[in-house]
Amino acid sequence: MQLLTQPLGKLATQISGATRVFHQYKLDFCCGGQQSLAEALHKRGLETGPVLAALEALQQKPLAKDWRQAPANELIDYILQRYHEKHRQQLPELIRLARRVEHVHGDSPDCPTGQADQLDAMLQELESHMQKEEQILFPMLRQGIYPAGPIHVMQQEHLQHGDELAKLDELTDGIRLPLGACNTWTALYLGLRELKEDLMEHIVLENEILFVQPSHGDGICCGSCQ
């Protein structure tokens, strides 16, 4: 595989552990998943050697789970349990922590002022998005129906989630703790990193695998491709 020419989203779903490398070098593999590795490295002004070495080492290890080979029903069940349920647990607690940090440290120039409100907006948007998937799109995919309209809407909302993650980075200086941060502040930023990683992995599984229609005969065409 010519790694440099491959899209980030494809690499994220084909090399076990690639997402950890992408997080380390701040390469957007979910909403920016269509750009090649070479393009992404060029945009960030990064040398190719260390990233390629890390990915090539990971290639020697088999995927923990190759979701490209799994039935849609199995992947949907995994997404519901691993991501939908977890996001619903993560965000309320992060909002509580963010409000506490803003209340206690609001006079600090490092305080992520506005973080709680931003997370609250993320929770509302994400809850609406997940309900549409659970009530409309996922039941259709379980039947082998791949409706172009609803899939496109979900992909566009994924881009909005990516914008919210960018705002999160702006408010927190790249989720970087200031010196002397208290335990609550530390817990908040640990949780924000986890949320960001989970949401990016959630999006790439849907965009790159779940929403991709199988070859004709494996699934039912919705009619838009005829």
mmCIF file of N, CA and C in Angstrom, residues 90-91 93-102 111-112 115-116 119 168 172 175 177 182-195:
data_model
loop_
_atom_site.group_PDB
_atom_site.id
_atom_site.type_symbol
_atom_site.label_atom_id
_atom_site.label_comp_id
_atom_site.label_asym_id
_atom_site.label_seq_id
_atom_site.Cartn_x
_atom_site.Cartn_y
_atom_site.Cartn_z
ATOM 1 N N GLN A 90 -20.712 10.868 28.457
ATOM 2 C CA GLN A 90 -19.566 11.776 28.502
ATOM 3 C C GLN A 90 -19.976 13.235 28.646
ATOM 4 N N LEU A 91 -20.854 13.687 27.781
ATOM 5 C CA LEU A 91 -21.082 15.123 27.664
ATOM 6 C C LEU A 91 -21.697 15.769 28.900
ATOM 7 N N GLU A 93 -21.309 15.022 32.010
ATOM 8 C CA GLU A 93 -20.251 15.144 33.019
ATOM 9 C C GLU A 93 -19.223 16.194 32.614
ATOM 10 N N LEU A 94 -18.882 16.259 31.342
ATOM 11 C CA LEU A 94 -17.941 17.274 30.877
ATOM 12 C C LEU A 94 -18.514 18.677 31.033
ATOM 13 N N ILE A 95 -19.796 18.821 30.801
ATOM 14 C CA ILE A 95 -20.446 20.127 31.001
ATOM 15 C C ILE A 95 -20.357 20.531 32.464
ATOM 16 N N ARG A 96 -20.617 19.581 33.368
ATOM 17 C CA ARG A 96 -20.529 19.872 34.801
ATOM 18 C C ARG A 96 -19.118 20.303 35.184
ATOM 19 N N LEU A 97 -18.109 19.575 34.703
ATOM 20 C CA LEU A 97 -16.724 19.930 35.009
ATOM 21 C C LEU A 97 -16.357 21.287 34.435
ATOM 22 N N ALA A 98 -16.796 21.551 33.200
ATOM 23 C CA ALA A 98 -16.463 22.825 32.554
ATOM 24 C C ALA A 98 -17.075 23.999 33.311
ATOM 25 N N ARG A 99 -18.304 23.841 33.768
ATOM 26 C CA ARG A 99 -18.939 24.930 34.525
ATOM 27 C C ARG A 99 -18.191 25.174 35.844
ATOM 28 N N ARG A 100 -17.723 24.098 36.447
ATOM 29 C CA ARG A 100 -16.977 24.247 37.705
ATOM 30 C C ARG A 100 -15.665 24.992 37.463
ATOM 31 N N VAL A 101 -14.951 24.609 36.394
ATOM 32 C CA VAL A 101 -13.686 25.268 36.083
ATOM 33 C C VAL A 101 -13.914 26.746 35.778
ATOM 34 N N GLU A 102 -14.940 27.052 35.014
ATOM 35 C CA GLU A 102 -15.216 28.456 34.678
ATOM 36 C C GLU A 102 -15.617 29.248 35.917
ATOM 37 N N CYS A 111 -8.338 30.139 31.388
ATOM 38 C CA CYS A 111 -9.623 29.494 31.588
ATOM 39 C C CYS A 111 -10.373 29.363 30.253
ATOM 40 N N PRO A 112 -10.901 28.183 29.948
ATOM 41 C CA PRO A 112 -11.653 27.994 28.700
ATOM 42 C C PRO A 112 -13.061 28.578 28.806
ATOM 43 N N GLN A 115 -16.620 27.236 27.441
ATOM 44 C CA GLN A 115 -16.513 25.809 27.148
ATOM 45 C C GLN A 115 -17.787 25.059 27.522
ATOM 46 N N ALA A 116 -18.361 25.384 28.668
ATOM 47 C CA ALA A 116 -19.567 24.674 29.106
ATOM 48 C C ALA A 116 -20.714 24.887 28.129
ATOM 49 N N LEU A 119 -20.071 22.903 24.955
ATOM 50 C CA LEU A 119 -20.334 21.493 25.149
ATOM 51 C C LEU A 119 -21.831 21.210 25.223
ATOM 52 N N LEU A 168 -13.637 23.422 20.028
ATOM 53 C CA LEU A 168 -13.164 22.885 21.305
ATOM 54 C C LEU A 168 -11.660 23.088 21.434
ATOM 55 N N THR A 172 -9.496 25.579 24.223
ATOM 56 C CA THR A 172 -8.636 24.905 25.204
ATOM 57 C C THR A 172 -7.162 24.900 24.809
ATOM 58 N N ILE A 175 -6.515 21.533 23.780
ATOM 59 C CA ILE A 175 -6.719 20.683 24.968
ATOM 60 C C ILE A 175 -5.391 20.512 25.711
ATOM 61 N N LEU A 177 -3.276 21.492 29.014
ATOM 62 C CA LEU A 177 -3.436 21.985 30.382
ATOM 63 C C LEU A 177 -2.416 23.071 30.707
ATOM 64 N N CYS A 182 -5.803 22.523 38.415
ATOM 65 C CA CYS A 182 -6.350 21.738 39.519
ATOM 66 C C CYS A 182 -6.850 20.386 39.009
ATOM 67 N N ASN A 183 -7.294 19.544 39.927
ATOM 68 C CA ASN A 183 -7.758 18.215 39.562
ATOM 69 C C ASN A 183 -8.995 18.259 38.669
ATOM 70 N N THR A 184 -9.904 19.188 38.948
ATOM 71 C CA THR A 184 -11.121 19.296 38.136
ATOM 72 C C THR A 184 -10.772 19.684 36.704
ATOM 73 N N TRP A 185 -9.876 20.639 36.563
ATOM 74 C CA TRP A 185 -9.429 21.094 35.234
ATOM 75 C C TRP A 185 -8.739 19.938 34.500
ATOM 76 N N THR A 186 -7.920 19.199 35.223
ATOM 77 C CA THR A 186 -7.226 18.048 34.629
ATOM 78 C C THR A 186 -8.223 16.994 34.165
ATOM 79 N N ALA A 187 -9.218 16.699 35.003
ATOM 80 C CA ALA A 187 -10.236 15.719 34.640
ATOM 81 C C ALA A 187 -11.032 16.172 33.424
ATOM 82 N N LEU A 188 -11.320 17.468 33.361
ATOM 83 C CA LEU A 188 -12.040 18.007 32.216
ATOM 84 C C LEU A 188 -11.278 17.780 30.925
ATOM 85 N N TYR A 189 -9.993 18.105 30.915
ATOM 86 C CA TYR A 189 -9.210 17.999 29.681
ATOM 87 C C TYR A 189 -8.953 16.545 29.288
ATOM 88 N N LEU A 190 -8.804 15.673 30.285
ATOM 89 C CA LEU A 190 -8.701 14.247 29.973
ATOM 90 C C LEU A 190 -9.977 13.761 29.289
ATOM 91 N N GLY A 191 -11.118 14.206 29.815
ATOM 92 C CA GLY A 191 -12.397 13.826 29.233
ATOM 93 C C GLY A 191 -12.610 14.418 27.858
ATOM 94 N N LEU A 192 -12.137 15.641 27.639
ATOM 95 C CA LEU A 192 -12.270 16.273 26.324
ATOM 96 C C LEU A 192 -11.436 15.535 25.277
ATOM 97 N N ARG A 193 -10.235 15.112 25.670
ATOM 98 C CA ARG A 193 -9.408 14.345 24.725
ATOM 99 C C ARG A 193 -10.114 13.037 24.347
ATOM 100 N N GLU A 194 -10.675 12.378 25.347
ATOM 101 C CA GLU A 194 -11.374 11.120 25.084
ATOM 102 C C GLU A 194 -12.587 11.352 24.189
ATOM 103 N N LEU A 195 -13.357 12.400 24.467
ATOM 104 C CA LEU A 195 -14.515 12.722 23.639
ATOM 105 C C LEU A 195 -14.100 12.976 22.197
#
